[in-house]
N, CA and C of each residue as an Amber inpcrd file, in Angstrom:
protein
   573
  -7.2330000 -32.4650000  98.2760000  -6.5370000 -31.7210000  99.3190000
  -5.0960000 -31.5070000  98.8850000  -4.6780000 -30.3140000  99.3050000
  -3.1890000 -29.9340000  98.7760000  -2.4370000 -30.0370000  99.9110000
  -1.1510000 -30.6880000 100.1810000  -0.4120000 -30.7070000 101.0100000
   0.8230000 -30.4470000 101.0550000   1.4980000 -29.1530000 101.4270000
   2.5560000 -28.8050000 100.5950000   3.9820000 -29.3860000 101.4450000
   5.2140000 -29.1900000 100.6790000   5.6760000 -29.4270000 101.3400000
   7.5460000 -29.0050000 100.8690000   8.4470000 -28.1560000 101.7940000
   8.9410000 -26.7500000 101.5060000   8.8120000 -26.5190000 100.6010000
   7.4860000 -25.6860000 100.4110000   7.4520000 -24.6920000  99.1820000
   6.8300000 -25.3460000  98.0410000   6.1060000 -26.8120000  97.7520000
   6.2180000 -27.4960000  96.8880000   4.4730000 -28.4080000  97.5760000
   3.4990000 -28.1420000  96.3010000   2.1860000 -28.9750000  96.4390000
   2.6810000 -29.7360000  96.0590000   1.9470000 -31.0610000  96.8710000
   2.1440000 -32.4190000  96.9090000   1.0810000 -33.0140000  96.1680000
   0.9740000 -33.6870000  95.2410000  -0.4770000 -34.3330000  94.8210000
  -0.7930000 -35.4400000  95.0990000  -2.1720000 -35.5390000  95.2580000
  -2.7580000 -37.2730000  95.7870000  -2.4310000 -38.1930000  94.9340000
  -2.7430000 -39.2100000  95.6720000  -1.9460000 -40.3140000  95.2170000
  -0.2140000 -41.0110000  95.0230000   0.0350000 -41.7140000  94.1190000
   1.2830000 -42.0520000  94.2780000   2.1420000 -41.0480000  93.7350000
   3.0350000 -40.4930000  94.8760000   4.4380000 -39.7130000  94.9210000
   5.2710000 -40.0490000  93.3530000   4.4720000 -38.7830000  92.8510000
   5.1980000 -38.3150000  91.4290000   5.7050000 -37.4150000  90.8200000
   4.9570000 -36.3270000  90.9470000   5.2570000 -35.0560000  90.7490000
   4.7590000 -33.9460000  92.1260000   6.0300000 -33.2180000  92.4420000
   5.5080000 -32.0170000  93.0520000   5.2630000 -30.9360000  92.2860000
   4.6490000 -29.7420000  92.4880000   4.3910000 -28.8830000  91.7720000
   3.9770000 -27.1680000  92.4680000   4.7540000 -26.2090000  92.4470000
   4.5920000 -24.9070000  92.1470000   3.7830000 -24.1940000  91.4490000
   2.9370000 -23.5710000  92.2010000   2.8860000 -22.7690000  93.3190000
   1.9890000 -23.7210000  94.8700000   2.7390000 -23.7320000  95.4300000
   2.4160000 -24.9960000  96.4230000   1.2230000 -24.9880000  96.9830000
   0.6360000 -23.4270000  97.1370000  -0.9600000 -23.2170000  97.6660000
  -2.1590000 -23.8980000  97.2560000  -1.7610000 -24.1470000  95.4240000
  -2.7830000 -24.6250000  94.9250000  -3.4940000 -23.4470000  93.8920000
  -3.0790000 -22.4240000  94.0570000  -3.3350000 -21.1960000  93.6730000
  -2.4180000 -20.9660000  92.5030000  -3.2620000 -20.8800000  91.4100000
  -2.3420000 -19.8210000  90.0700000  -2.7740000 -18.7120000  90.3450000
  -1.9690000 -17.8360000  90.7400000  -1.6430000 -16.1190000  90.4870000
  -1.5860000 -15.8360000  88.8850000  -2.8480000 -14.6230000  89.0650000
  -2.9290000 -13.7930000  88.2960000  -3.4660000 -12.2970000  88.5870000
  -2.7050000 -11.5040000  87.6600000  -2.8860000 -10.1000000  88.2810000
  -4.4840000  -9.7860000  87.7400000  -5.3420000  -8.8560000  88.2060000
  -6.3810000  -8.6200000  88.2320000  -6.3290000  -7.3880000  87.2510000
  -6.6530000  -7.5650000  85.8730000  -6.0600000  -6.4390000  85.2510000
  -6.9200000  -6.5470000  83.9430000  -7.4310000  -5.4500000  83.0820000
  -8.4640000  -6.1670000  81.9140000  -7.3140000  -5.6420000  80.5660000
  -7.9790000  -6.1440000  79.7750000  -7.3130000  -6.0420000  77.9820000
  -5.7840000  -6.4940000  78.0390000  -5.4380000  -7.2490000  79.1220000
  -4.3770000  -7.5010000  78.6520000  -4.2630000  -8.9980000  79.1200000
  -3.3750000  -9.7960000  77.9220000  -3.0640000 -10.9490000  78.9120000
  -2.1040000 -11.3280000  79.6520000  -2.1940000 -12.3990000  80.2940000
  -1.6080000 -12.4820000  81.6640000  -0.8410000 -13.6140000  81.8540000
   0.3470000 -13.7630000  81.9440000   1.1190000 -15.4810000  82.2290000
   1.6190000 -15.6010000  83.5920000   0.8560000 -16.9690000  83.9080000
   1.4900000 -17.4540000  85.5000000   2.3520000 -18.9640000  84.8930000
   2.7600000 -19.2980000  85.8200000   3.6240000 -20.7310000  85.5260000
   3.3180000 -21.1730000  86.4830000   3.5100000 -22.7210000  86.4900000
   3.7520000 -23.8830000  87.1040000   4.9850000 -24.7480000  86.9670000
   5.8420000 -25.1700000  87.7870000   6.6060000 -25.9940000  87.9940000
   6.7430000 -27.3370000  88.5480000   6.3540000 -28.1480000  87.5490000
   6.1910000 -29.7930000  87.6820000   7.6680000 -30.2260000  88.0260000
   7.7460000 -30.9720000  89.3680000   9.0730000 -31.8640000  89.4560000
   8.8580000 -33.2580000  89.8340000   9.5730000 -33.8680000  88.6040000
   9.4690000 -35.6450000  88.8900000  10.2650000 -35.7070000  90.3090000
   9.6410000 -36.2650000  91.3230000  10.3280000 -36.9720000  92.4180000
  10.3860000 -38.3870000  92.1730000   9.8340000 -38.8320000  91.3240000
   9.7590000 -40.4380000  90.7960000  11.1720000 -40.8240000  90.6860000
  11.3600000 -42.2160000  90.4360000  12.7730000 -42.7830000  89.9350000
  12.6180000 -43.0400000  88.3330000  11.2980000 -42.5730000  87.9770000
  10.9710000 -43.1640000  86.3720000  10.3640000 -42.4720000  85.3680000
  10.0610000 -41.9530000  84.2120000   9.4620000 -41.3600000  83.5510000
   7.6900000 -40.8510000  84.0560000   7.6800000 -39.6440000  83.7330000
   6.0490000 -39.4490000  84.9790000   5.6310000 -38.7810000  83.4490000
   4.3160000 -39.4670000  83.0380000   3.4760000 -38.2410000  82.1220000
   2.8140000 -37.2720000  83.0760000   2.4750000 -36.2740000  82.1910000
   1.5370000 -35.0070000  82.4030000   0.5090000 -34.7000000  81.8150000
  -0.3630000 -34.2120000  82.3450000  -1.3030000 -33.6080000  81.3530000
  -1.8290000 -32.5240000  82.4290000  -2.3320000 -31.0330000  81.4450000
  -3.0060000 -30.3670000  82.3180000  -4.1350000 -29.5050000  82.0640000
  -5.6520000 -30.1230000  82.2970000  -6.6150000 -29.5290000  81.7820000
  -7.5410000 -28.7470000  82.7810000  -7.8890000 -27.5650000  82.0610000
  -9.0860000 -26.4330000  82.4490000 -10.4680000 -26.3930000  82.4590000
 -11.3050000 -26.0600000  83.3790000 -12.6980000 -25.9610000  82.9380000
 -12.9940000 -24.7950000  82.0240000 -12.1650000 -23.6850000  81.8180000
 -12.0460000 -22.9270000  80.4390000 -10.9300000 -22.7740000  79.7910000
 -11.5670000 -23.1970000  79.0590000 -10.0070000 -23.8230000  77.4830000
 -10.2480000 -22.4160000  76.6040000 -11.2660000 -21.9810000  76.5640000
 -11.3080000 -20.6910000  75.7910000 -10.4710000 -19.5060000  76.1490000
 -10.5230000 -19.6620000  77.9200000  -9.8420000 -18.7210000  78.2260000
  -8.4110000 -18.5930000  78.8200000  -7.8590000 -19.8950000  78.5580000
  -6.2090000 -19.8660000  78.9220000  -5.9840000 -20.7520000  77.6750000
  -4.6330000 -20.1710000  77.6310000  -3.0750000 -21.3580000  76.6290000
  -2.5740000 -22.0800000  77.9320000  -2.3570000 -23.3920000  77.5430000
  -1.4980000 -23.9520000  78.3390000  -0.1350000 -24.6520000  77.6780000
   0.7270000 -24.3910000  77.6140000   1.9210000 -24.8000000  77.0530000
   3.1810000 -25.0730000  78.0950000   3.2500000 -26.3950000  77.8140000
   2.8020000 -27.3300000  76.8330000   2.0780000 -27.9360000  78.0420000
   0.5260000 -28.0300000  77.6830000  -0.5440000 -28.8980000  78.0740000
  -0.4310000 -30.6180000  78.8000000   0.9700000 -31.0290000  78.2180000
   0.6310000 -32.6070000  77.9050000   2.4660000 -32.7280000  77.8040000
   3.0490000 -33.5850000  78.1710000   4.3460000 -34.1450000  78.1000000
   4.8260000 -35.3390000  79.0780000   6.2790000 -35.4890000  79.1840000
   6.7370000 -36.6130000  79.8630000   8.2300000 -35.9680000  80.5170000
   8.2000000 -35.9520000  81.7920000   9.3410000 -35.8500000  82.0450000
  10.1770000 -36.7770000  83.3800000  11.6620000 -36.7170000  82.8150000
  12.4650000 -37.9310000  82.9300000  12.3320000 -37.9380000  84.6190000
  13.0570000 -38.8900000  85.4850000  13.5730000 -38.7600000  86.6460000
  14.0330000 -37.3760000  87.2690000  13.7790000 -36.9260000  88.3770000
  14.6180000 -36.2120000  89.3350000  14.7790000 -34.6970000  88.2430000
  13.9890000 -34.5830000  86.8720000  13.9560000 -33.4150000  86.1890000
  12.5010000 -32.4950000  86.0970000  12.4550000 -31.5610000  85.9790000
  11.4870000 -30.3270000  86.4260000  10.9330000 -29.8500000  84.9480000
   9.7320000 -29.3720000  85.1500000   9.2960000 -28.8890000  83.4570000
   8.3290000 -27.6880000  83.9920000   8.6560000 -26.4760000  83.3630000
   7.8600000 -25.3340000  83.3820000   6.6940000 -25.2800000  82.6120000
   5.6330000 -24.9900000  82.7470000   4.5690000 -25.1900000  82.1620000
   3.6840000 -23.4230000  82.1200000   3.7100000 -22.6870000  80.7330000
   3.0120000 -21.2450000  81.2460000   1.3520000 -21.7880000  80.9800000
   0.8200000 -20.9980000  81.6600000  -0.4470000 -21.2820000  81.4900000
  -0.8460000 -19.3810000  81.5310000  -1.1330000 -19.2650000  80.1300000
  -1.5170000 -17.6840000  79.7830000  -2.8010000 -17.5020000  79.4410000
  -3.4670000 -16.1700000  80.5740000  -4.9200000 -16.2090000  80.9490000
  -4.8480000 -15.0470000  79.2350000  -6.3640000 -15.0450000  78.3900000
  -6.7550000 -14.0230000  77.4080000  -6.8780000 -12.9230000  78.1010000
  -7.1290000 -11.7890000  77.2550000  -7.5310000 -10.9320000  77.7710000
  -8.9310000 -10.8620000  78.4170000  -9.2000000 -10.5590000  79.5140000
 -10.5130000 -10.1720000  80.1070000 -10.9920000  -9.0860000  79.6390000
 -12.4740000  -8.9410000  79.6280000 -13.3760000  -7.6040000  79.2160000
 -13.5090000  -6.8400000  80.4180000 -13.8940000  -7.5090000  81.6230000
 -14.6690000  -7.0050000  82.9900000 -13.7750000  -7.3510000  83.8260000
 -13.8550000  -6.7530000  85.1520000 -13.5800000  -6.9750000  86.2490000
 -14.0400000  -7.7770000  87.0140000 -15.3820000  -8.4910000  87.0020000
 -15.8890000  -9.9020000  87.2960000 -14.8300000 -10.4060000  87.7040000
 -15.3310000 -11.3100000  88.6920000 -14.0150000 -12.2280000  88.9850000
 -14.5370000 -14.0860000  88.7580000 -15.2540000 -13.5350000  88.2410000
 -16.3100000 -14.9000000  87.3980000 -14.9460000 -15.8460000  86.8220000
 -13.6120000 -15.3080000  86.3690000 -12.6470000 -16.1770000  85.9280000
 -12.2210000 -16.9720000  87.3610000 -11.9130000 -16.4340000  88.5960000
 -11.6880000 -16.6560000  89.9040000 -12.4270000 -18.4900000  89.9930000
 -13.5420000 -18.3300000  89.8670000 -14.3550000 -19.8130000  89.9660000
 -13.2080000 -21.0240000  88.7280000 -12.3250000 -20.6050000  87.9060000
 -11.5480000 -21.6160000  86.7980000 -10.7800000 -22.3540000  87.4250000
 -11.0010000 -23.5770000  87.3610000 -10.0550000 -24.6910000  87.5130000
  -9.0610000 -24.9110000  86.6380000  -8.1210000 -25.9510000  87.4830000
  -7.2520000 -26.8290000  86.4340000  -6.9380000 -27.8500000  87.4620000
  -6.1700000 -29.0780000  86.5230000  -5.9750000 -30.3360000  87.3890000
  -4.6270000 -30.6400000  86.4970000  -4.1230000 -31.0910000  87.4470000
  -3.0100000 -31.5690000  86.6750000  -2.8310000 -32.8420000  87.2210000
  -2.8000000 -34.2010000  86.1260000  -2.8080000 -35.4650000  86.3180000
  -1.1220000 -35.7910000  85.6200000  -0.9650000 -36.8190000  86.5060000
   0.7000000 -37.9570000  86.2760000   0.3620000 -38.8820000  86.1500000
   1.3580000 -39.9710000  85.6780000   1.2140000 -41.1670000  85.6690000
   2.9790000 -41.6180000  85.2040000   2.9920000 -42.6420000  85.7660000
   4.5990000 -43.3650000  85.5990000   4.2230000 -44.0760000  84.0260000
   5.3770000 -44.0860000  83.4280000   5.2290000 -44.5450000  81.8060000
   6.8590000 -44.6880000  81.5290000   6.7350000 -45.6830000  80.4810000
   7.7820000 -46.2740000  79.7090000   8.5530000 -45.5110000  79.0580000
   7.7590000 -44.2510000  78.1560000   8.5180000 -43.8730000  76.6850000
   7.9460000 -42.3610000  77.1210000   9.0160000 -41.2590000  76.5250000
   8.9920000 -40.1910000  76.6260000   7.9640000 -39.6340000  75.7640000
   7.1030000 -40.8250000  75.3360000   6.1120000 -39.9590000  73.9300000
   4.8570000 -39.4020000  75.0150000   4.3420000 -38.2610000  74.5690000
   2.9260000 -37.8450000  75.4370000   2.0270000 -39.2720000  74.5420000
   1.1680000 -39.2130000  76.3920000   0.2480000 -40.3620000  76.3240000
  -0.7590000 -40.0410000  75.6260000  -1.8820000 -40.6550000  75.0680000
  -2.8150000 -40.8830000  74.3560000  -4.1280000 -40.3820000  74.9880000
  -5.0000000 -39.8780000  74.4480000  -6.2590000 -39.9210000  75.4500000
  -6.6070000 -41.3980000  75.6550000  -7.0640000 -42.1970000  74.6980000
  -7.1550000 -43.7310000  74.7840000  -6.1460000 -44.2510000  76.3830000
  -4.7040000 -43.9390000  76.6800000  -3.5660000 -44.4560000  77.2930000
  -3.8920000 -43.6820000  78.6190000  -4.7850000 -42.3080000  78.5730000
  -4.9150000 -41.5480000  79.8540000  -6.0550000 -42.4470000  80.5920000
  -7.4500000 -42.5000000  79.7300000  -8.1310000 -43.3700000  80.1210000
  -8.2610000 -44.6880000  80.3720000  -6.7280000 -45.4020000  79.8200000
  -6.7230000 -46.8240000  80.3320000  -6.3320000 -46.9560000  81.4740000
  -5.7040000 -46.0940000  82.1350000  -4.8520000 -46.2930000  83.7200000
  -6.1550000 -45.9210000  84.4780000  -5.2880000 -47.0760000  85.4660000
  -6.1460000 -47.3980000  86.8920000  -6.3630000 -45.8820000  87.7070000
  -7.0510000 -45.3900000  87.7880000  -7.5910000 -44.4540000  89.0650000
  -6.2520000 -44.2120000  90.0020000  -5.9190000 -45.3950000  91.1380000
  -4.9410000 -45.6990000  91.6760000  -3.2380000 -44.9390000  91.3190000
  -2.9250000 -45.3180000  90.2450000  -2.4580000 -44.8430000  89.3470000
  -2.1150000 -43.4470000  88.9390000  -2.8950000 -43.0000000  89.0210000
  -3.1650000 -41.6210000  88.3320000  -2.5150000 -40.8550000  90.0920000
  -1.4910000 -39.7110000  89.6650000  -1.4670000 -38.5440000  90.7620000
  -2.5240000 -37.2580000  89.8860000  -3.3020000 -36.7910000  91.3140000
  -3.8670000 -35.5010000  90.6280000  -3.6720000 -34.3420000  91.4380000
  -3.5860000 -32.8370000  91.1430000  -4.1180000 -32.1300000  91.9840000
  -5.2330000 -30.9820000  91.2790000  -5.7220000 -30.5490000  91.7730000
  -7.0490000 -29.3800000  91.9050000  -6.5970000 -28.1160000  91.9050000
  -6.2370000 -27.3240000  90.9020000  -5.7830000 -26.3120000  90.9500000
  -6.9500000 -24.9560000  90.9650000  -7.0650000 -23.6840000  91.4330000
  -7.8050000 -22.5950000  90.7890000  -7.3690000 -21.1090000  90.9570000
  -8.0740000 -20.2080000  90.1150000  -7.1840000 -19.0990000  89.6390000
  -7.3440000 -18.2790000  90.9060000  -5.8950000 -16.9410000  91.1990000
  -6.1800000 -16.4870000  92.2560000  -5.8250000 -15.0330000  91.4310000
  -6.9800000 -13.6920000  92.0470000  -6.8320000 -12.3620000  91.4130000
  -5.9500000 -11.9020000  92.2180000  -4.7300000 -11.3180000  92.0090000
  -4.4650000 -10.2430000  93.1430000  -4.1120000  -9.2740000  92.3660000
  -4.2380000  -7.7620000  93.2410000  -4.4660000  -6.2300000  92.7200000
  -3.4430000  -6.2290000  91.7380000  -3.3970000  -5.7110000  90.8040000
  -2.3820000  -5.6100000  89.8010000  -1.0850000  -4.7430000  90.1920000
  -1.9050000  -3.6630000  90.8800000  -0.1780000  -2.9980000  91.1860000
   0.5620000  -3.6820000  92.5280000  -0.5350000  -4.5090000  93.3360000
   0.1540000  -5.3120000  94.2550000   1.7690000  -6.4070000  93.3150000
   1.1270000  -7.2590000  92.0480000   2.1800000  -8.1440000  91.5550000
   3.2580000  -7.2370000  91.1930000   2.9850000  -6.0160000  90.5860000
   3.8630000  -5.2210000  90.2420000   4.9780000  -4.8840000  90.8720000
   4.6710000  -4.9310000  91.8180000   5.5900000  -4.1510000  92.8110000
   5.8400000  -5.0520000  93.9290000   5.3860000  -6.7750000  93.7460000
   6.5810000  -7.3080000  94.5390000   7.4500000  -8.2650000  93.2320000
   7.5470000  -8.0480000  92.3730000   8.3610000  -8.5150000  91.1330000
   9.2440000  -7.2940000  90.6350000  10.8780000  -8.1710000  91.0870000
  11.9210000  -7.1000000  90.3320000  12.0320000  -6.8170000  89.1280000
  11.6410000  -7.9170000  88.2120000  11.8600000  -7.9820000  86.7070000
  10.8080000  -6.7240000  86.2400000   9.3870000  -7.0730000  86.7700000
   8.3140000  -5.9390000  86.7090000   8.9660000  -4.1650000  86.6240000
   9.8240000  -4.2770000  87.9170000   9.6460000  -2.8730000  88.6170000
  10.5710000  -2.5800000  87.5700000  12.1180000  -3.1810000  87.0710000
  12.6810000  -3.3770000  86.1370000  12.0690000  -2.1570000  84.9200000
  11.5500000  -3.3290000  83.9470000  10.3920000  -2.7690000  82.8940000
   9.7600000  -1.8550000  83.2150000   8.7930000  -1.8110000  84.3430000
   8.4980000  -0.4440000  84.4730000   9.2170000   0.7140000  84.2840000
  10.5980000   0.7240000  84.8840000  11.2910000   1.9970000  84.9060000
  11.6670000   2.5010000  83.6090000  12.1650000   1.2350000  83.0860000
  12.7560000   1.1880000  81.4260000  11.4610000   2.1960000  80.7120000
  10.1740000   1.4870000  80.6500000   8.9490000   2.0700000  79.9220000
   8.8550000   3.1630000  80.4040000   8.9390000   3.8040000  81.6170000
   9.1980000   5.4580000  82.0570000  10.2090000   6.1630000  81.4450000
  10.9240000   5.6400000  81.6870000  12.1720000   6.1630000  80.7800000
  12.5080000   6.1770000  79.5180000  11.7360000   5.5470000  78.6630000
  11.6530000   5.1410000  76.9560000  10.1380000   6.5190000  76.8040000
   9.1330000   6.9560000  78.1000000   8.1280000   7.7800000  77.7810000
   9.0390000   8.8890000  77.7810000   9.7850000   8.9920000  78.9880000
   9.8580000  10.5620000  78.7000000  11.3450000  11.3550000  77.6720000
  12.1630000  10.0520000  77.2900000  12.7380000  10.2740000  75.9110000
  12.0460000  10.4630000  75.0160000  10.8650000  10.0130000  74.5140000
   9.9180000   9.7640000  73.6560000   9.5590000  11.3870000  73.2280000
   8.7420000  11.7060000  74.8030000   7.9840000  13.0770000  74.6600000
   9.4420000  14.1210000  74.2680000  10.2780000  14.0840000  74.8510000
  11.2490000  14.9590000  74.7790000  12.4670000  14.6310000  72.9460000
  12.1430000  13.7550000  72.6170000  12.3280000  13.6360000  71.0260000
  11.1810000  14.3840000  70.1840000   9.3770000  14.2510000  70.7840000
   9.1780000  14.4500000  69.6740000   8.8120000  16.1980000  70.6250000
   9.4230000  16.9790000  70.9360000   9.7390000  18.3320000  71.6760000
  10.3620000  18.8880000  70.7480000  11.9530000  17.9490000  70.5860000
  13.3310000  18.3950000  69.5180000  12.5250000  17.9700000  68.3640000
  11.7800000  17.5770000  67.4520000  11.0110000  17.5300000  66.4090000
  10.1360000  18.0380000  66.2330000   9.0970000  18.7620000  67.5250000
   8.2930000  19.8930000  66.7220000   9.5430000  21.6180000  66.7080000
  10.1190000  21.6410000  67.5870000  11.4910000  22.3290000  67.5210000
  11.7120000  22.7430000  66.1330000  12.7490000  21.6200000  65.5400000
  13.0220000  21.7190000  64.5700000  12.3040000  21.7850000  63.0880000
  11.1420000  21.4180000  63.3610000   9.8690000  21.5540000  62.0550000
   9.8560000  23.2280000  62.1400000   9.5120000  23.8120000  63.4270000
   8.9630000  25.2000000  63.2390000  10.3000000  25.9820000  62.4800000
  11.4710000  25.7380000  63.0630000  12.9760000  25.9940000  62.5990000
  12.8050000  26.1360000  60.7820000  12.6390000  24.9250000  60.3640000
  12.3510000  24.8130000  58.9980000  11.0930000  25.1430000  57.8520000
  10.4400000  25.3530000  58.8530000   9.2660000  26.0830000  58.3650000
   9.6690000  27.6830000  58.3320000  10.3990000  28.3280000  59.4690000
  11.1890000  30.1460000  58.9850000  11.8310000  29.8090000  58.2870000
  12.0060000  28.8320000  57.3260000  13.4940000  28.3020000  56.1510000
  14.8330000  28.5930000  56.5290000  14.7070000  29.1330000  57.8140000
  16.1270000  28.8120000  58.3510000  16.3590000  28.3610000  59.4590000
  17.0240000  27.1600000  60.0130000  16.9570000  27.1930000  61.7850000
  18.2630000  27.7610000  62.1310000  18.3350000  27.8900000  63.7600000
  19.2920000  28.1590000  64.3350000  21.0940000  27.7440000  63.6800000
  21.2030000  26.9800000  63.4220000  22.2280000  25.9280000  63.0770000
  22.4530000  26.8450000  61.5560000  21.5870000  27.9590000  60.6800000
  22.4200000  28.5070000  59.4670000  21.7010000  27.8840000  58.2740000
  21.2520000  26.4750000  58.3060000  21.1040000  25.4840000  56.8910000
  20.0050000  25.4570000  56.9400000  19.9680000  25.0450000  55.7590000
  18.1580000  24.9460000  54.6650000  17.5340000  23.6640000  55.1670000
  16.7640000  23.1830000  54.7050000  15.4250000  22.2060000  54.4230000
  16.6910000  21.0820000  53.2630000  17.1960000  21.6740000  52.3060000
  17.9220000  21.0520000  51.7350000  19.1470000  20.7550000  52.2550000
  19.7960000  21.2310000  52.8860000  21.0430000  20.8950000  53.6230000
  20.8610000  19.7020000  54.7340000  19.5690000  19.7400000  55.0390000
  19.5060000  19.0910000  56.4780000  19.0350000  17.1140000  56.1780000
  18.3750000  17.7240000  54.7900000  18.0840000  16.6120000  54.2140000
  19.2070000  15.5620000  53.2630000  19.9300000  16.5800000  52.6560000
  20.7380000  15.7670000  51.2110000  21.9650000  16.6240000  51.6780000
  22.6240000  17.1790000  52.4880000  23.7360000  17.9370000  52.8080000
  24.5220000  17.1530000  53.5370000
């Protein structure tokens, strides 16, 4: 069970890490051939070093970086977790888990599988994470950075088309061996 709290999932067990997106839900846009990065934001509420780890029921089909670490007291660690590209529109990815397990520890080194499996149950904070589709031009367009880029990439198209306009222009120019401007094929090149 997820229990959030402002803005922030709470995970079972002993009070260690909160974590972003508080629903329980990784957002991802619903979109094929391309891939896709959501984040998570782990925050130690502990007074002491908290490991991490964070595993998927498909490893084929996300990066998680960084998967596995330690972070200090009262400090926060971003974690992307980047979906592959999809073929289909299926939402067969929709059914993917993840869990993300803590544990209080001594040394900033990531724990061991051997060191994950020696701790007590008790011990262990977990939560139950799974993927959420929403419409692609829905994320689009409530993200500034998005709408941002978008405009830029509109605006880099229609410089684009209108460069290569002034370049078939000037080919036909040089093909009558003379353009407007008076000069040759050689002038325009080595002049």
């Amino acid at each position: 069970q997820v229990i959030g709290f402002a803005g922030w999932a709470i995970m079972e067990g002993p009070a260690l890490l909160v974590i972003k997106p508080e629903n329980g839900k990784i957002p991802f846009p619903n979109q094929l051939h391309m891939s896709a990065t959501s984040e998570l934001t782990l925050s130690n509420v502990s007074n002491g070093l908290v490991a991490f780890k964070v595993k998927t029921t498909a490893p084929k089909n996300y990066l998680v970086r960084p998967s596995a670490g330690t972070i200090p007291a009262g400090a926060t660690e971003k974690v992307q977790i980047i979906m592959q590209p999809r073929k289909d529109t299926s939402l067969d990815s929709a059914s993917d888990r993840f869990l993300v397990r803590a544990a209080s520890t001594t040394s900033m080194q990531t724990l061991s599988k051997s060191e994950w499996d020696a701790k007590p149950k008790q011990e262990l904070q977990e939560l139950k994470l799974t993927v959420q589709f929403a419409d692609h031009e829905q994320t689009i367009t409530r993200d500034p950075d998005v709408q941002q880029r978008r405009r830029q990439y509109e605006e880099m198209q229609a410089y684009g088309a209108q460069v290569e306009q002034d370049v078939e222009m000037l080919h036909k120019e040089l093909q009558s061996g003379q353009g407007k401007s008076g000069y040759s094929i050689f002038h325009v090149f080595f002049g």
